[in-house]
Structures are given as structure tokens and as C-alpha cells.
mmCIF file of C-alpha atoms and ligand atoms in Angstrom:
data_model
loop_
_atom_site.group_PDB
_atom_site.id
_atom_site.type_symbol
_atom_site.label_atom_id
_atom_site.label_comp_id
_atom_site.label_asym_id
_atom_site.label_seq_id
_atom_site.Cartn_x
_atom_site.Cartn_y
_atom_site.Cartn_z
ATOM 1 C CA UNK L 1 83.955 -40.844 -133.509
ATOM 2 C CA UNK L 2 80.171 -40.806 -133.674
ATOM 3 C CA UNK L 3 79.743 -43.508 -131.112
ATOM 4 C CA UNK L 4 77.867 -42.696 -127.905
ATOM 5 C CA UNK L 5 80.363 -43.187 -125.132
ATOM 6 C CA UNK L 6 80.868 -41.815 -121.684
ATOM 7 C CA UNK L 7 83.852 -40.089 -120.155
ATOM 8 C CA UNK L 8 86.281 -42.338 -118.428
ATOM 9 C CA UNK L 9 85.176 -41.964 -114.831
ATOM 10 C CA UNK L 10 86.698 -39.871 -112.095
ATOM 11 C CA UNK L 11 89.710 -37.718 -112.713
ATOM 12 C CA UNK L 12 92.571 -38.065 -110.320
ATOM 13 C CA UNK L 13 93.482 -34.391 -110.729
ATOM 14 C CA UNK L 14 93.709 -32.841 -107.283
ATOM 15 C CA UNK L 15 92.166 -29.544 -108.421
ATOM 16 C CA UNK L 16 88.998 -31.154 -109.765
ATOM 17 C CA UNK L 17 85.789 -29.822 -108.259
ATOM 18 C CA UNK L 18 82.337 -31.258 -108.824
ATOM 19 C CA UNK L 19 79.032 -29.388 -108.613
ATOM 20 C CA UNK L 20 75.913 -31.499 -108.111
ATOM 21 C CA UNK L 21 73.319 -30.425 -110.662
ATOM 22 C CA UNK L 22 75.894 -29.226 -113.197
ATOM 23 C CA UNK L 23 75.297 -30.990 -116.533
ATOM 24 C CA UNK L 24 78.938 -30.805 -117.524
ATOM 25 C CA UNK L 25 80.158 -32.168 -114.177
ATOM 26 C CA UNK L 26 77.773 -35.090 -114.706
ATOM 27 C CA UNK L 27 79.240 -35.665 -118.180
ATOM 28 C CA UNK L 28 82.717 -35.633 -116.610
ATOM 29 C CA UNK L 29 81.583 -38.247 -114.086
ATOM 30 C CA UNK L 30 79.946 -40.343 -116.803
ATOM 31 C CA UNK L 31 76.474 -40.137 -115.255
ATOM 32 C CA UNK L 32 75.170 -38.276 -118.339
ATOM 33 C CA UNK L 33 76.338 -39.764 -121.660
ATOM 34 C CA UNK L 34 78.133 -37.677 -124.248
ATOM 35 C CA UNK L 35 79.898 -38.240 -127.541
ATOM 36 C CA UNK L 36 83.469 -37.613 -126.437
ATOM 37 C CA UNK L 37 85.893 -36.620 -129.187
ATOM 38 C CA UNK L 38 89.007 -35.703 -127.214
ATOM 39 C CA UNK L 39 90.379 -36.013 -123.704
ATOM 40 C CA UNK L 40 93.442 -34.408 -122.171
ATOM 41 C CA UNK L 41 94.680 -34.482 -118.601
ATOM 42 C CA UNK L 42 92.625 -31.436 -117.646
ATOM 43 C CA UNK L 43 90.013 -31.120 -120.437
ATOM 44 C CA UNK L 44 87.201 -33.063 -122.086
ATOM 45 C CA UNK L 45 85.695 -32.366 -125.534
ATOM 46 C CA UNK L 46 82.307 -33.708 -126.617
ATOM 47 C CA UNK L 47 79.687 -32.955 -129.263
ATOM 48 C CA UNK L 48 76.971 -30.429 -128.409
ATOM 49 C CA UNK L 49 73.562 -32.040 -127.976
ATOM 50 C CA UNK L 50 71.940 -29.286 -130.101
ATOM 51 C CA UNK L 51 74.531 -28.529 -132.791
ATOM 52 C CA UNK L 52 74.474 -25.060 -134.383
ATOM 53 C CA UNK L 53 76.861 -26.086 -137.201
ATOM 54 C CA UNK L 54 78.005 -29.355 -138.837
ATOM 55 C CA UNK L 55 80.749 -29.499 -136.211
ATOM 56 C CA UNK L 56 79.762 -28.182 -132.795
ATOM 57 C CA UNK L 57 81.985 -29.409 -129.992
ATOM 58 C CA UNK L 58 82.221 -28.195 -126.396
ATOM 59 C CA UNK L 59 85.583 -28.232 -124.636
ATOM 60 C CA UNK L 60 85.483 -28.036 -120.836
ATOM 61 C CA UNK L 61 88.010 -28.180 -118.018
ATOM 62 C CA UNK L 62 87.680 -31.120 -115.638
ATOM 63 C CA UNK L 63 87.129 -28.668 -112.800
ATOM 64 C CA UNK L 64 83.922 -26.741 -112.066
ATOM 65 C CA UNK L 65 85.965 -23.976 -110.421
ATOM 66 C CA UNK L 66 85.542 -21.397 -113.212
ATOM 67 C CA UNK L 67 82.118 -20.220 -114.456
ATOM 68 C CA UNK L 68 83.378 -18.291 -117.477
ATOM 69 C CA UNK L 69 86.400 -17.546 -119.641
ATOM 70 C CA UNK L 70 87.382 -14.368 -117.803
ATOM 71 C CA UNK L 71 87.581 -16.152 -114.450
ATOM 72 C CA UNK L 72 89.389 -19.101 -116.018
ATOM 73 C CA UNK L 73 91.975 -16.817 -117.604
ATOM 74 C CA UNK L 74 92.488 -14.917 -114.355
ATOM 75 C CA UNK L 75 92.679 -18.035 -112.219
ATOM 76 C CA UNK L 76 94.542 -20.545 -114.381
ATOM 77 C CA UNK L 77 96.326 -19.282 -117.508
ATOM 78 C CA UNK L 78 97.868 -22.694 -118.208
ATOM 79 C CA UNK L 79 94.465 -24.382 -118.156
ATOM 80 C CA UNK L 80 93.102 -21.629 -120.416
ATOM 81 C CA UNK L 81 95.818 -22.381 -122.934
ATOM 82 C CA UNK L 82 95.208 -26.134 -122.656
ATOM 83 C CA UNK L 83 91.501 -25.564 -123.362
ATOM 84 C CA UNK L 84 92.297 -23.502 -126.473
ATOM 85 C CA UNK L 85 94.860 -26.039 -127.691
ATOM 86 C CA UNK L 86 92.281 -28.789 -127.243
ATOM 87 C CA UNK L 87 89.777 -26.735 -129.261
ATOM 88 C CA UNK L 88 92.280 -26.314 -132.075
ATOM 89 C CA UNK L 89 93.023 -30.047 -132.025
ATOM 90 C CA UNK L 90 89.308 -30.841 -132.232
ATOM 91 C CA UNK L 91 88.963 -28.486 -135.214
ATOM 92 C CA UNK L 92 91.925 -30.119 -136.948
ATOM 93 C CA UNK L 93 90.583 -33.613 -136.261
ATOM 94 C CA UNK L 94 87.212 -32.669 -137.793
ATOM 95 C CA UNK L 95 88.980 -31.259 -140.879
ATOM 96 C CA UNK L 96 88.132 -27.619 -140.154
ATOM 97 C CA UNK L 97 91.614 -26.120 -140.056
ATOM 98 C CA UNK L 98 91.914 -25.251 -143.731
ATOM 99 C CA UNK L 99 88.513 -23.624 -144.313
ATOM 100 C CA UNK L 100 88.284 -22.064 -140.867
ATOM 101 C CA UNK L 101 86.137 -22.336 -137.788
ATOM 102 C CA UNK L 102 84.962 -20.341 -134.775
ATOM 103 C CA UNK L 103 85.805 -20.672 -131.087
ATOM 104 C CA UNK L 104 83.343 -18.959 -128.720
ATOM 105 C CA UNK L 105 82.959 -18.440 -124.973
ATOM 106 C CA UNK L 106 79.479 -17.215 -124.126
ATOM 107 C CA UNK L 107 79.600 -15.158 -120.939
ATOM 108 C CA UNK L 108 76.485 -14.223 -118.998
ATOM 109 C CA UNK L 109 72.812 -13.880 -119.730
ATOM 110 C CA UNK L 110 73.011 -11.471 -122.683
ATOM 111 C CA UNK L 111 75.333 -13.899 -124.473
ATOM 112 C CA UNK L 112 72.917 -16.749 -123.810
ATOM 113 C CA UNK L 113 75.149 -18.655 -121.404
ATOM 114 C CA UNK L 114 73.146 -21.477 -119.866
ATOM 115 C CA UNK L 115 75.808 -23.642 -118.198
ATOM 116 C CA UNK L 116 78.070 -21.915 -115.680
ATOM 117 C CA UNK L 117 80.937 -24.397 -115.991
ATOM 118 C CA UNK L 118 83.256 -22.662 -118.440
ATOM 119 C CA UNK L 119 83.117 -24.177 -121.926
ATOM 120 C CA UNK L 120 84.603 -23.399 -125.301
ATOM 121 C CA UNK L 121 82.345 -23.844 -128.323
ATOM 122 C CA UNK L 122 84.134 -25.050 -131.490
ATOM 123 C CA UNK L 123 81.939 -24.462 -134.555
ATOM 124 C CA UNK L 124 82.604 -25.151 -138.216
ATOM 125 C CA UNK L 125 82.123 -27.401 -141.190
ATOM 126 C CA UNK L 126 80.329 -24.754 -143.276
ATOM 127 C CA UNK L 127 80.380 -20.983 -143.749
ATOM 128 C CA UNK L 128 79.131 -19.502 -140.472
ATOM 129 C CA UNK L 129 76.799 -16.515 -140.166
ATOM 130 C CA UNK L 130 77.820 -13.254 -138.575
ATOM 131 C CA UNK L 131 77.082 -12.926 -134.892
ATOM 132 C CA UNK L 132 75.926 -10.198 -132.544
ATOM 133 C CA UNK L 133 72.435 -8.861 -132.092
ATOM 134 C CA UNK L 134 69.917 -10.672 -134.314
HETATM 135 P P1 5GP J 201 76.000 -21.973 -123.470
HETATM 136 O O1 5GP J 201 74.668 -21.533 -124.026
HETATM 137 O O2 5GP J 201 75.994 -22.028 -121.953
HETATM 138 O O3 5GP J 201 77.162 -21.194 -124.010
HETATM 139 O O4 5GP J 201 76.227 -23.442 -124.016
HETATM 140 C C1 5GP J 201 75.740 -24.592 -123.399
HETATM 141 C C2 5GP J 201 75.676 -25.652 -124.446
HETATM 142 O O5 5GP J 201 75.517 -26.896 -123.807
HETATM 143 C C3 5GP J 201 74.514 -25.484 -125.427
HETATM 144 O O6 5GP J 201 75.016 -25.340 -126.751
HETATM 145 C C4 5GP J 201 73.711 -26.774 -125.247
HETATM 146 O O7 5GP J 201 73.177 -27.268 -126.467
HETATM 147 C C5 5GP J 201 74.728 -27.720 -124.638
HETATM 148 N N1 5GP J 201 74.161 -28.759 -123.803
HETATM 149 C C6 5GP J 201 73.227 -28.596 -122.827
HETATM 150 N N2 5GP J 201 72.959 -29.781 -122.235
HETATM 151 C C7 5GP J 201 73.753 -30.702 -122.851
HETATM 152 C C8 5GP J 201 73.917 -32.118 -122.674
HETATM 153 O O8 5GP J 201 73.294 -32.763 -121.820
HETATM 154 N N3 5GP J 201 74.804 -32.736 -123.498
HETATM 155 C C9 5GP J 201 75.528 -32.041 -124.439
HETATM 156 N N4 5GP J 201 76.372 -32.755 -125.191
HETATM 157 N N5 5GP J 201 75.385 -30.713 -124.627
HETATM 158 C C10 5GP J 201 74.508 -30.056 -123.845
HETATM 159 ZN ZN1 ZN J 202 80.395 -28.308 -113.552
#
């Protein structure tokens, strides 16, 4: 699935919100290209443009409504679970399930969050370093 493709246009989901200027909303609309690896009704998974591991995939909801994992979990538990299931499916599809992988939600400035459209990082494909303060 290394081909450069774009997401399949507008979602018909009624709860979809779009934020002009949000990179991930533009990927959802197909106006910024991304290497999409998985789509579900309410989520999209695509490879990170600056991978930090052999596999580095971002999984996002199709709505801009939630800036971080805490707000997503509070506002839509079912969507939270769908996002995590999609992350696990991406890991399995990339052959990471046996050796292990990491799923991360950066939240806020100190965690280095740069895009305030909630996203799950799926990282693996090699032994990963510890994390925390450098
Ligand atoms: P954060 O630091 O907010 O947790 O993660 C944002 C991620 O989005 C970063 O890992 C960054 O490399 C990725 N990213 C930023 N712009 C783009 C883009 O245009 N395309 C893709 N595929 N990833 C992007
Ligand atoms: Zn967005």
C-alpha cells in the first residue's frame, strides 16, 4: 500500500465537521494527498509524512470536533473505540502484532502536539526507544 492516493472525497456522515486550515481535514477532503492504508466509516488511517519508526501511521476521525484524546473519549466513546480498533488493524496489516507496537496520543504543547484534530500514532516495525523527557 505504498501508492500515493487521496482519501475518497467527502464523507456523508452527518457529524462530520471541517476546519479550514486543518491539515488533517484537508487530507480527509482529498485536497492534500496522503498514503491511505485503511478507511472505516468514521476513521481514516494514513502514513505519517515524517515517520519516526519503520511503520508510522496516523489514525484520525472524520470529524474535526475533538482536539485531543481526552475530549474524544468524553464526547464519543464509540468513536474512541473505533479509532483504537482501526489502529490495531493497521498494526496487524503491517505485521506488527507479534513483535509489538506503540499507540500514542500526544496532548498539548509539552507532548509536542502540532495538529489539534485528534490523531492516534501507530508506531512499530523495530524495537522502539523509551519515551518521556529526553
Ligand atoms: P502531533 O505532533 O500533533 O502528535 O502529530 C502530528 C503528525 O502529523 C506529525 O507526526 C507530523 O509528521 C504529521 N504530519 C504533519 N503534516 C502532515 C501531512 O501533511 N501529511 C502527513 N501524512 N502527515 C503530516
Ligand atoms: Zn481537522
